[in-house]
Coordinates of C-alpha atoms in Angstrom, one line a residue:
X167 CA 1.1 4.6 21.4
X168 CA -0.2 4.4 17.9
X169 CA -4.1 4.0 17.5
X170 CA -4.6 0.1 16.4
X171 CA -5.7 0.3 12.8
X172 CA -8.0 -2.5 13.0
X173 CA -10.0 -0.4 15.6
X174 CA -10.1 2.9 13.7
X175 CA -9.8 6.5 15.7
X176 CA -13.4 5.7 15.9
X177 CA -13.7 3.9 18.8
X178 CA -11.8 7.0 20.5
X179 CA -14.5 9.8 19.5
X180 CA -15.5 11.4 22.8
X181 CA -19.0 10.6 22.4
X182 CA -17.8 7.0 23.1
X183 CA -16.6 8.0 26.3
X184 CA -20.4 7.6 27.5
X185 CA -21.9 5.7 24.9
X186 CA -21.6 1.7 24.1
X187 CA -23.5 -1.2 22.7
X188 CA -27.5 -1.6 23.0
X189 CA -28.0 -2.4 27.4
X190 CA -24.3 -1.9 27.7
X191 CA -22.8 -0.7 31.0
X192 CA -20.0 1.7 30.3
X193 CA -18.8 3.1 33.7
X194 CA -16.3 6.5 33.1
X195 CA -13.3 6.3 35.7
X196 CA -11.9 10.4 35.8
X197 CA -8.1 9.5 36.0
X198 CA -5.3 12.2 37.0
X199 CA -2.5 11.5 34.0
X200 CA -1.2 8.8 31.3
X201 CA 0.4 6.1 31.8
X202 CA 4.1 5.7 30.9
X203 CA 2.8 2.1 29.4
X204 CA 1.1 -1.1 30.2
X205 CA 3.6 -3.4 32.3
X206 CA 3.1 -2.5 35.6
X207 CA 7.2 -3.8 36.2
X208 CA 8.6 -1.3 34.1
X209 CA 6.6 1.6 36.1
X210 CA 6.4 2.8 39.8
X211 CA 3.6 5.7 39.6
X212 CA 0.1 4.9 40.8
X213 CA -0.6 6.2 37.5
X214 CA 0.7 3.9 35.5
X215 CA -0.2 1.1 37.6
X216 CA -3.6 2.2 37.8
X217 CA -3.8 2.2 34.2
X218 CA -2.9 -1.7 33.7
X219 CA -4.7 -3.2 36.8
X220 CA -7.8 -3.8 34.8
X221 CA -5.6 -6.4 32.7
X222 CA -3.7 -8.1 34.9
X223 CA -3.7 -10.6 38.1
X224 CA -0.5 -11.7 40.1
X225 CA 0.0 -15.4 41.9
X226 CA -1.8 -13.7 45.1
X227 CA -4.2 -10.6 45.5
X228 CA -5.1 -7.8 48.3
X229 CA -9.2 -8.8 49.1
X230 CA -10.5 -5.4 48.3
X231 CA -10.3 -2.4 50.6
X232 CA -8.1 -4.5 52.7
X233 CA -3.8 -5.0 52.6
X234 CA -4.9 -9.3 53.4
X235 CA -3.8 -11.4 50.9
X236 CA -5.9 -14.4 49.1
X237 CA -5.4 -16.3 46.4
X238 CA -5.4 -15.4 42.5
X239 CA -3.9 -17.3 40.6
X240 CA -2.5 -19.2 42.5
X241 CA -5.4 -21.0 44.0
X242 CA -3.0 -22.2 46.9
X243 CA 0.6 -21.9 48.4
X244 CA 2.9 -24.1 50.9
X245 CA 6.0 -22.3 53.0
X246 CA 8.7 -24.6 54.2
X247 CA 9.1 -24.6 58.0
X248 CA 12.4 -22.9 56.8
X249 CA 10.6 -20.3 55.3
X250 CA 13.2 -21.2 52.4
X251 CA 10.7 -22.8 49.4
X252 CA 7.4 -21.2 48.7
X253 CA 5.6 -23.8 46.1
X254 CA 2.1 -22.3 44.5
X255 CA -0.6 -24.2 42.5
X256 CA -1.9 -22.5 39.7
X257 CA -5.8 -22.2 39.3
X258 CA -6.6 -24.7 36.2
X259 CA -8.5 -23.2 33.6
X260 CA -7.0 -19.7 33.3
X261 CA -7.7 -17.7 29.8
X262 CA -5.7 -14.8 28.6
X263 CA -7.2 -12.2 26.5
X264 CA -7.0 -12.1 23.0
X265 CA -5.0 -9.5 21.6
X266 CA -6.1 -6.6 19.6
X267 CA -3.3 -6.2 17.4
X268 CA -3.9 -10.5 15.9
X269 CA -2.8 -12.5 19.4
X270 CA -5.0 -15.3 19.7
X271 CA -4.3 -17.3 22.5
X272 CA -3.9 -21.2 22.7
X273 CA -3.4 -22.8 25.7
X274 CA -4.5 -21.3 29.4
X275 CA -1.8 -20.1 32.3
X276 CA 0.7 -22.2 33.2
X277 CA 4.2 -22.4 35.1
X278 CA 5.7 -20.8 32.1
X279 CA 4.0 -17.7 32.4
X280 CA 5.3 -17.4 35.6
X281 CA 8.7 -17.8 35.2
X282 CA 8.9 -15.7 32.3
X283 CA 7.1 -12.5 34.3
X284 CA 10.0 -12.6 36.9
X285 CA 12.8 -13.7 35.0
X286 CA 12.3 -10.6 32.5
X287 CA 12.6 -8.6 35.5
X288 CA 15.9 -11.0 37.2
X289 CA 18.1 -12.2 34.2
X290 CA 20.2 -10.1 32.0
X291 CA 19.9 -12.9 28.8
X292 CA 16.0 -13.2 29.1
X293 CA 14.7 -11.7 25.3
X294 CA 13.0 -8.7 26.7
X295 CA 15.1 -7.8 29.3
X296 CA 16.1 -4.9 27.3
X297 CA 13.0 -4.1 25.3
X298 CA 11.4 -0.3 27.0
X299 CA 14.8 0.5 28.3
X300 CA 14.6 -2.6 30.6
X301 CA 14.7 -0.9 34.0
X302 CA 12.9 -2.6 36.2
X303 CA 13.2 -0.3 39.4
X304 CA 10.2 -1.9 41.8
X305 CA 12.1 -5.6 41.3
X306 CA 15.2 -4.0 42.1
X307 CA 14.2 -1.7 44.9
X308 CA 12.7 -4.6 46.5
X309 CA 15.3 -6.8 46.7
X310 CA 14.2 -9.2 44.6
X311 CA 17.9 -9.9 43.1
X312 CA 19.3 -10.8 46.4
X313 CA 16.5 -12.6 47.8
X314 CA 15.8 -15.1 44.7
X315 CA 17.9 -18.3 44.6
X316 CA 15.4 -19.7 41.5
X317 CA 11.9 -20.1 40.4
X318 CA 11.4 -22.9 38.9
X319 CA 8.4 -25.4 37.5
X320 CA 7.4 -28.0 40.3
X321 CA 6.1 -31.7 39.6
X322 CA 4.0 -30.8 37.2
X323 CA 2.8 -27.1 34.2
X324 CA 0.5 -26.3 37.2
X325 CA 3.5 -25.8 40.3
X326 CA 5.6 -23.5 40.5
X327 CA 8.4 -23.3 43.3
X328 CA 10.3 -20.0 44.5
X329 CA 13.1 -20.8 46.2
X330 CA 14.7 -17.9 48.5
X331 CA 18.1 -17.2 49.6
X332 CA 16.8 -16.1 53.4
X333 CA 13.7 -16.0 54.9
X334 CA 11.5 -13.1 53.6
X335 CA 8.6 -12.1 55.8
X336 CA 6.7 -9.8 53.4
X337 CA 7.5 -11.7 50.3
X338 CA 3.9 -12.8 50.2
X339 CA 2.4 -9.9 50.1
X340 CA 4.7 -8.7 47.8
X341 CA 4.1 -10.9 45.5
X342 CA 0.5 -9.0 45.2
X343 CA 1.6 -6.3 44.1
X344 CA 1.6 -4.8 40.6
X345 CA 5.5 -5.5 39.7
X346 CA 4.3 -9.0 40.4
X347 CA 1.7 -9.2 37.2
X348 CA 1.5 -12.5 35.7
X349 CA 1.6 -12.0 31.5
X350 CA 1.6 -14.2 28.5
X351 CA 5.0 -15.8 27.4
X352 CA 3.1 -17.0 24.0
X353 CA 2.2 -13.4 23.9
X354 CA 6.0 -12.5 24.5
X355 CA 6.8 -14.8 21.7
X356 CA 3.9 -14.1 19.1
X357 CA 5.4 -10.9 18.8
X358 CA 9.1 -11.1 18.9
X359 CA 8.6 -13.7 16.1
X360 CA 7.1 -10.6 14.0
X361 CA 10.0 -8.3 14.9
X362 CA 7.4 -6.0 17.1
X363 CA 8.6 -6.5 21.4
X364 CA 7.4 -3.1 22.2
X365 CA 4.1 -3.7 21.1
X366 CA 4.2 -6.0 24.3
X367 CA 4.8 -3.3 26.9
X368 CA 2.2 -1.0 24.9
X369 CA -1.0 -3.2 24.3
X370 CA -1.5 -5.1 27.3
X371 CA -2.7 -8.9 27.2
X372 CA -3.4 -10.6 30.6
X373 CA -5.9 -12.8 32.5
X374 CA -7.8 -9.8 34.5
X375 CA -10.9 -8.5 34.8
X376 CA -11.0 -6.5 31.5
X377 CA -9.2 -6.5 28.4
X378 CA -6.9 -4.0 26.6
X379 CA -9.1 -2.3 23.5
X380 CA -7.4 1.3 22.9
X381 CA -5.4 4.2 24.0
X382 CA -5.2 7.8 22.9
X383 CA -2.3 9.4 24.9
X384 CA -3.5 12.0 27.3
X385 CA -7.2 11.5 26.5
X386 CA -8.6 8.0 27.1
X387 CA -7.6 4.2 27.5
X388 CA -10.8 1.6 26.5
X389 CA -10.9 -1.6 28.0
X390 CA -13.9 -4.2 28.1
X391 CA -15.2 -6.6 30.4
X392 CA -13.4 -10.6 29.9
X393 CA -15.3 -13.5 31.4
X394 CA -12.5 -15.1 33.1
X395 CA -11.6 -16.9 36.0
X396 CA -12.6 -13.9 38.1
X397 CA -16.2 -14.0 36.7
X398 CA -17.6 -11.6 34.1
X399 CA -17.8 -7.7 36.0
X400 CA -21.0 -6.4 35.8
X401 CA -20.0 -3.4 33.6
X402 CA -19.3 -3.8 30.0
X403 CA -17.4 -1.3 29.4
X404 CA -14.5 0.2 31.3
X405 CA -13.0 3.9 30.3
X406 CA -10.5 5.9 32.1
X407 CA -10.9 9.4 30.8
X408 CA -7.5 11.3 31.6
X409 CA -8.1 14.8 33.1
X410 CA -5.3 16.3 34.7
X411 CA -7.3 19.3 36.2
X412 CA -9.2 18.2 39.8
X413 CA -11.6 21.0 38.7
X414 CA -12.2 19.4 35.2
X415 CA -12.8 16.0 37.0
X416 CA -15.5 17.3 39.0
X417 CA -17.3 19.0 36.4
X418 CA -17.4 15.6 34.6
X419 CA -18.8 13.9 37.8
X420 CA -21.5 16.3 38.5
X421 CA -22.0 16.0 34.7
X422 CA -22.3 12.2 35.0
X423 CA -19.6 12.2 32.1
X424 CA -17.6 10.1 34.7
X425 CA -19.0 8.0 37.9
X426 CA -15.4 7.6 40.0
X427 CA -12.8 10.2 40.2
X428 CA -9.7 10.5 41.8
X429 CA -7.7 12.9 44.1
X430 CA -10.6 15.6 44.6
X431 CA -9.8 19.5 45.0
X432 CA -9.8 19.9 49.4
X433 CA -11.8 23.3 48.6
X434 CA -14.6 21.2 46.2
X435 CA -15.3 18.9 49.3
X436 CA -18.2 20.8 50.7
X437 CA -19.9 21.3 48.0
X438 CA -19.2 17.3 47.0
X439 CA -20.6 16.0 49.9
X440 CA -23.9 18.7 49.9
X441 CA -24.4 16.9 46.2
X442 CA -27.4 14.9 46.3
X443 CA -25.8 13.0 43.3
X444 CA -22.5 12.0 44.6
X445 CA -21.1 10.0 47.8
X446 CA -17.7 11.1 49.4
X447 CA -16.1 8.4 50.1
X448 CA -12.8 8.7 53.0
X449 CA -10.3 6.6 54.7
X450 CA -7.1 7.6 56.7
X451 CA -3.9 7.1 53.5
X452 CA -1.5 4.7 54.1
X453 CA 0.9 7.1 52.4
X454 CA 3.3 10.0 53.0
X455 CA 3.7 13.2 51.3
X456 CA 7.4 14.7 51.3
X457 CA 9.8 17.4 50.2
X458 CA 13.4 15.4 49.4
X459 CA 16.9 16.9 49.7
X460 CA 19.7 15.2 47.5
X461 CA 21.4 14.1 50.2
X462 CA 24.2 13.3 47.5
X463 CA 25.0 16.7 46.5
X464 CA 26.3 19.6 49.0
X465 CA 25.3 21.2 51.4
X466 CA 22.6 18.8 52.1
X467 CA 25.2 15.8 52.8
X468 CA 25.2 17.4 56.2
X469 CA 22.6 16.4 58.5
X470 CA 22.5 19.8 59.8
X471 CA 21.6 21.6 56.8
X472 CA 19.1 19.6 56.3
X473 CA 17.7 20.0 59.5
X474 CA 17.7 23.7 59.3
X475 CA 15.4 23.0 56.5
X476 CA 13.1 21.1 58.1
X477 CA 12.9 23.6 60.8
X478 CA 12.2 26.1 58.4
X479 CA 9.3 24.7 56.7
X480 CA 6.0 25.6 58.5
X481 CA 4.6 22.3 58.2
X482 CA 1.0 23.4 59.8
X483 CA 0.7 26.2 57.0
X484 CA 1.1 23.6 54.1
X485 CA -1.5 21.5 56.1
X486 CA -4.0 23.9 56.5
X487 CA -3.6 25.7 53.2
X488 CA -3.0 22.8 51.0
X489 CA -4.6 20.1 52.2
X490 CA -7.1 22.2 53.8
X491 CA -7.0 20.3 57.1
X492 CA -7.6 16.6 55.1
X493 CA -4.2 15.2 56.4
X494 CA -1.9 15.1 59.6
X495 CA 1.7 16.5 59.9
X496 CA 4.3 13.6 59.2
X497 CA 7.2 13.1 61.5
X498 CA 7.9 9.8 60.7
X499 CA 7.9 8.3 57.0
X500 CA 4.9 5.8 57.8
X501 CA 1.5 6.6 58.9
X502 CA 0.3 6.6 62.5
X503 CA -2.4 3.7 61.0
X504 CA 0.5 1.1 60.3
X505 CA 1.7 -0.8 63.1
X506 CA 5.4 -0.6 64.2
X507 CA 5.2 3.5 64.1
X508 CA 6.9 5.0 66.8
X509 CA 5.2 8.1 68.2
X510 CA 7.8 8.7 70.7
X511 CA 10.0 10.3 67.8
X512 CA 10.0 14.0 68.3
X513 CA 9.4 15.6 65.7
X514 CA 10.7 18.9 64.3
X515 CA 9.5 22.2 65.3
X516 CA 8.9 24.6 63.4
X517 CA 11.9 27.5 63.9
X518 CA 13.5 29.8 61.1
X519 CA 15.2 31.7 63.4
X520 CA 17.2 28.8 64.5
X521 CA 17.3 27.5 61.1
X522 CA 19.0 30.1 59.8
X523 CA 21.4 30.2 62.9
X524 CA 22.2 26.4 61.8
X525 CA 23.1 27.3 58.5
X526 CA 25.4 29.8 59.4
X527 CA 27.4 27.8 62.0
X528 CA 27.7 25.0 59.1
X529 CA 29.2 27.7 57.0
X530 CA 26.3 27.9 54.3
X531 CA 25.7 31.2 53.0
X532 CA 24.0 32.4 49.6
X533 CA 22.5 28.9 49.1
X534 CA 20.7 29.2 45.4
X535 CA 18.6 25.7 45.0
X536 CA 15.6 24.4 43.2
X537 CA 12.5 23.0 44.2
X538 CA 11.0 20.4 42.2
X539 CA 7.1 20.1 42.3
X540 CA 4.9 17.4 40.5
X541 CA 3.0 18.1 37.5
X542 CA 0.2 16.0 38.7
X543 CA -2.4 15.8 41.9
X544 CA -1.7 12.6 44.2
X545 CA -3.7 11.3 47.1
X546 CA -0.4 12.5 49.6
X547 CA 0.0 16.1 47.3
X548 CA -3.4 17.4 46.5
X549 CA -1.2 20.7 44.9
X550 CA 2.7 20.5 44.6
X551 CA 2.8 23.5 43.1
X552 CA 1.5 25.3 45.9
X553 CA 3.3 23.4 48.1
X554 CA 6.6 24.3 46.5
X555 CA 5.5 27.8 46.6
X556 CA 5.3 28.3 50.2
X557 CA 8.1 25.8 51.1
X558 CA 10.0 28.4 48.7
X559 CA 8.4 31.6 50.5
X560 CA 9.7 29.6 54.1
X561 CA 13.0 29.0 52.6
X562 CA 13.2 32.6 51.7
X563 CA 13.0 33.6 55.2
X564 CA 16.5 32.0 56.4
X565 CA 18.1 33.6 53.3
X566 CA 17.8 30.3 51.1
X567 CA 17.0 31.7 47.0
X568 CA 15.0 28.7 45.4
X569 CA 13.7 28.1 41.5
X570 CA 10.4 25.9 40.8
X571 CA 11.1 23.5 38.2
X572 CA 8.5 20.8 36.9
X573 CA 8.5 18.3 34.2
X574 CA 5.7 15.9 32.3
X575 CA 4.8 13.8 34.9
X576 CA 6.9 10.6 33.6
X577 CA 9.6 13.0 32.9
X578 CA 9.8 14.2 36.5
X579 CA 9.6 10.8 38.1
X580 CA 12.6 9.5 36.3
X581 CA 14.7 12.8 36.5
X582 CA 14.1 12.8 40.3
X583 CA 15.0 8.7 40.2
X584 CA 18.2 9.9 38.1
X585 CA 18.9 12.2 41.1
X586 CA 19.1 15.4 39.2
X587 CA 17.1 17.2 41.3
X588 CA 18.8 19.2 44.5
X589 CA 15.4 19.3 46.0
X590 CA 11.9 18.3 45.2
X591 CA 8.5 16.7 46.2
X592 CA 7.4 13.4 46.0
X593 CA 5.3 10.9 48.0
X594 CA 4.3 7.4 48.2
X595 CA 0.8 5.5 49.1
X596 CA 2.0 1.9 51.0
X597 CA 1.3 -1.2 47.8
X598 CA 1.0 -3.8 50.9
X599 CA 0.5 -2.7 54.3
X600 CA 3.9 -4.0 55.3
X601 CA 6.4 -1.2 56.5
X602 CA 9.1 -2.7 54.7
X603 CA 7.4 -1.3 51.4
X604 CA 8.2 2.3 53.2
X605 CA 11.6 2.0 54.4
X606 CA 13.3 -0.6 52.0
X607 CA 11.7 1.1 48.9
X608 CA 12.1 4.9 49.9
X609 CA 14.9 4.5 52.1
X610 CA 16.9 1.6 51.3
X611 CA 19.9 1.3 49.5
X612 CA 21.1 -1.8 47.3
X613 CA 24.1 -4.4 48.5
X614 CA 27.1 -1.8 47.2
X615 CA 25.9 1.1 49.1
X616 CA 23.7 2.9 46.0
X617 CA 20.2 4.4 46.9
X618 CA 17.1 2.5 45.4
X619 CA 15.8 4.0 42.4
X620 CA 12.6 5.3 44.6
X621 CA 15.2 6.7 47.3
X622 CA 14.7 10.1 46.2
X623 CA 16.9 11.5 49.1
X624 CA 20.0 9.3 47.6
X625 CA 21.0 9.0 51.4
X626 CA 22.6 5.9 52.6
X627 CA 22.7 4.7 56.2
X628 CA 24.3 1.4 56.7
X629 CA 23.0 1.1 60.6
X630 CA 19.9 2.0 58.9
X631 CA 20.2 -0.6 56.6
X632 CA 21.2 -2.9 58.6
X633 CA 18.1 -2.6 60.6
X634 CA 15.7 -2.7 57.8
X635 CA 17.0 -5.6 56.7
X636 CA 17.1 -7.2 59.4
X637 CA 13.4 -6.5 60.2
X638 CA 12.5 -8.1 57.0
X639 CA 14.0 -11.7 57.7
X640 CA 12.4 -12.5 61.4
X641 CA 8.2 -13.5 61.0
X642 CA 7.3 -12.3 64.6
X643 CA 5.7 -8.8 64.5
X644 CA 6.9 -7.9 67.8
X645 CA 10.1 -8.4 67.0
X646 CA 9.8 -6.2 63.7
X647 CA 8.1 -3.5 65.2
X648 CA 11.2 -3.1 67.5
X649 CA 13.3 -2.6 64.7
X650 CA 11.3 -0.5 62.9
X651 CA 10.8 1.9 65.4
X652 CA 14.9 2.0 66.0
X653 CA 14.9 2.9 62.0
X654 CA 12.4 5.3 62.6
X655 CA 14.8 7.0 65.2
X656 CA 17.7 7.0 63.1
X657 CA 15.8 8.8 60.0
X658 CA 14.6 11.5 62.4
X659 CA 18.2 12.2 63.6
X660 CA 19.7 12.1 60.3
X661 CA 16.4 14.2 58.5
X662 CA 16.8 12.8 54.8
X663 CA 13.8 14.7 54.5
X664 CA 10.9 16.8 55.2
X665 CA 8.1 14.4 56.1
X666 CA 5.3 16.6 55.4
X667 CA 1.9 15.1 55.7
X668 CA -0.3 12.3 55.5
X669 CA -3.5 12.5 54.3
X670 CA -6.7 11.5 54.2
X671 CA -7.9 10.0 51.2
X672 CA -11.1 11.2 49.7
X673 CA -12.7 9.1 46.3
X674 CA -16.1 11.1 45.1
X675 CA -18.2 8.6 43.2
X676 CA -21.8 8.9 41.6
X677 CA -24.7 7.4 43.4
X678 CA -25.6 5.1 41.1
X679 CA -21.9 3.6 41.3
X680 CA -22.6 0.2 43.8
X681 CA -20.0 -2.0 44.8
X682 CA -16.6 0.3 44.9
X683 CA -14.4 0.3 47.7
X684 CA -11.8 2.7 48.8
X685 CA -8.2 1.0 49.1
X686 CA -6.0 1.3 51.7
X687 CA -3.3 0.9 48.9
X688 CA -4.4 3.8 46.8
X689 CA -5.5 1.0 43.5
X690 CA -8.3 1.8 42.2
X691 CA -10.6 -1.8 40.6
X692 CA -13.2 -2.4 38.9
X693 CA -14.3 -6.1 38.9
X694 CA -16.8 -5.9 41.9
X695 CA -18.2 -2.6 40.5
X696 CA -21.8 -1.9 39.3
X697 CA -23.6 0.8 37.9
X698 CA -27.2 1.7 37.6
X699 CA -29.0 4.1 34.9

């Protein structure tokens, strides 16, 4: 994005990183990469979402540090005993921010705004459908198409009424989640009325927490604090200083030239949590770290080869090298901390020997591959490129010849969604504590038999499927978990991939910080957060 000229390229001086107003609180947030943009339902990366939380609310909200749900802007909701018509109230009194390329706002949040944040996602004719390449992957990959029958305004600008075409069971809780942001249809038409859409994807205008002031790509995004219908945060200012390098980050924390950072080195956490200045904060991740074949392109449409790969893998290396012990071997793609996992799956053992012997009897020989590894550290990776180095070594061993390939970080995401990859890293961190958001997302394939765009095995399983979808419809949690745990069985006998860890999540954070909780979801929010001098 362009620097705004009414701002000036000096309000992104590095000196401003730390410094503000007369009394102002300016609290530094050590982020791990840029963000594609601002809307979170054009993104899927943490990153990305990360980077456009502070502007935005959705109809519903996670309480922080928890996956329960409570009201946002929606100050209430009604389900039919059908489970067929989900009517919300909007809160009264809602402001949007004013934006910093001339948008003034004149009227608060109503139905409108609603219905124009799905239907840009749902309806081919809606006028920014297309604008930022129009893909709107987390909409899709949830189903959304095939679940929506309309949303509509009720009685009145404050009512709005989702109607469904089958019961949903998670459909609450995904409606907190990022794709779900509420934004500004005045906003929306302020600037397609001057000829500029894209500004609308690139500075952000919402009803959250903090408001949009600048971006410098790969440096620094600026927001400040709104007085909305959240309450006014207690910092002033809000900076996310981007610094790719976990090493970098720290030496800015210990240098109090940030107070939160993300995704810590596993060798810095001793000396982290000896630091008189700094609290370690942990929790168990509600996430997965893998290594995906393309299930799509040969050998690895046979289940056997790719169990010969995940045989060949020594999964307790990677754990104890990179994550150095912070994180569990993964045999199944959701935690042991979410309910419906199955822990009588059995999981792989490690076994080159008969690896290779697999490979052979399914007549692979001379295999050349490549092995994708992400650019950037994530809470379920805390080094890829390690990672891909000793899957590679392991690989080596059954007579498997392997390349490292990487791209910028937005890059890689959407090659790897493209399925250009033959192998490759990725991982996920659950967005609602419902395993649906595991296996429908990273698993699940659409109604004509094509993988989701965050199915980066590109394997379809209709049994699978079937069960998934399934699980989804019913409202009893007993009932769910036994299908679950039957889809959990059919992934391990299939083995679309490696499930290599999960791990624990570790968020350093200055003493002075006060009020900052850990998610379960991986977000990382501000509103509740203090900071002392």
């Amino acid at each position: 994005m362009k620097f705004n000229k009414l701002l000036g390229a000096a309000l992104l001086a590095s000196s401003m990183l730390v410094a503000g107003a007369a009394n102002a609180k300016t609290l530094v947030y050590c982020s791990e990469g840029s963000p594609e943009n601002f809307t979170p339902s054009i993104n899927t990366t943490g990153t990305s979402f990360d980077a456009a939380r502070p502007v935005y609310n959705r109809l519903v909200q996670f309480t922080p540090g928890t996956t329960q749900v409570e009201p946002a802007l929606a100050e209430s909701w009604t389900v039919s005993p059908d489970g067929l018509t989900i009517t919300f109230k909007l809160r009264p009194g809602v402001k949007f921010h004013s934006g910093v390329n001339g948008f003034t706002p004149t009227r608060d949040l109503n139905a409108e705004d609603v219905i124009w944040s799905f239907d840009r996602q749902w309806k081919p004719d809606h006028p920014y459908a297309k604008v930022s390449a129009g893909s709107y992957d987390y909409f899709n990959d949830m189903a959304m198409p095939d679940l929506l029958e309309s949303i509509t305004k009720g009685d009145d600008d404050m009512t709005v009424v989702f109607k469904l075409k089958k019961p949903n069971a998670p459909i609450i809780a995904n409606l907190a989640m990022d794709f779900a942001a509420i934004h500004s249809a005045e906003y929306a038409k302020y600037l397609l009325d001057k000829g500029t859409p894209e500004q609308f994807d690139q500075i952000p205008v919402g009803t959250g927490s903090f408001s949009f002031v600048d971006y410098q790509k790969d440096a620094v995004i600026r927001f400040k604090a709104f007085d909305g219908w959240a309450g006014k945060p207690k910092i002033d200012d809000l900076v996310y200083a981007i610094t790719p390098d976990a090493t970098a980050r720290y030496a800015k924390l210990k240098a109090n030239e940030c107070q939160v950072m993300i995704a810590p080195n596993p060798a810095d956490l001793g000396d982290m949590k000896s630091n008189p200045d700094v609290n370690v904060l942990e929790q168990a991740g509600l996430n997965i770290g893998y290594y995906a074949m393309n299930n799509q392109k040969p050998p690895f449409d046979k289940p056997e080869v790719r169990k010969a790969f995940a045989m060949a893998i020594d999964r307790d290396a990677i754990i104890k090298e990179v994550y150095q012990g912070a994180g569990q071997k993964a045999k199944n793609l959701i935690p042991p901390t979410m309910w419906s996992y199955d822990d009588s799956v059995q999981d792989v053992a490690y076994d080159p020997e008969k690896a290779k012997k697999m490979l052979e009897e399914a007549g692979v020989k001379d295999l050349k591959i490549d092995i994708w590894w992400m650019p950037v550290q994530r809470p379920y990776n805390p080094n890829a490129k390690r990672m891909a180095e000793m899957i590679q070594a392991d690989l080596a061993k059954i007579g498997v010849e392997s390349t490292l390939v990487s791209y910028e970080w937005g890059e890689y995401r959407k090659r790897m969604q493209a399925g250009e990859h033959m192998t490759g890293m990725l991982g996920w961190t659950g967005d609602n504590g419902d395993p649906d958001n595991f296996f429908a997302v990273l698993l699940g394939c659409n109604a004509e038999g094509k993988p989701n765009g965050n199915n980066i095995p590109k394997w379809c399983n209709a049994k699978f499927q079937e069960v998934v979808n399934k699980a989804a419809t019913i409202t009893d949690q007993a009932e769910r978990t036994k299908l679950y745990q039957e889809a959990q069985k059919i992934q391990a006998e299939e083995m679309p991939q490696v499930n290599i860890a999960h791990s624990t999540v570790f968020e350093p954070i200055r003493k002075s910080v006060t009020g900052y909780k850990v998610s379960p979801l991986g977000s990382h929010e501000f509103q509740n957060v203090d900071i002392t001098e």
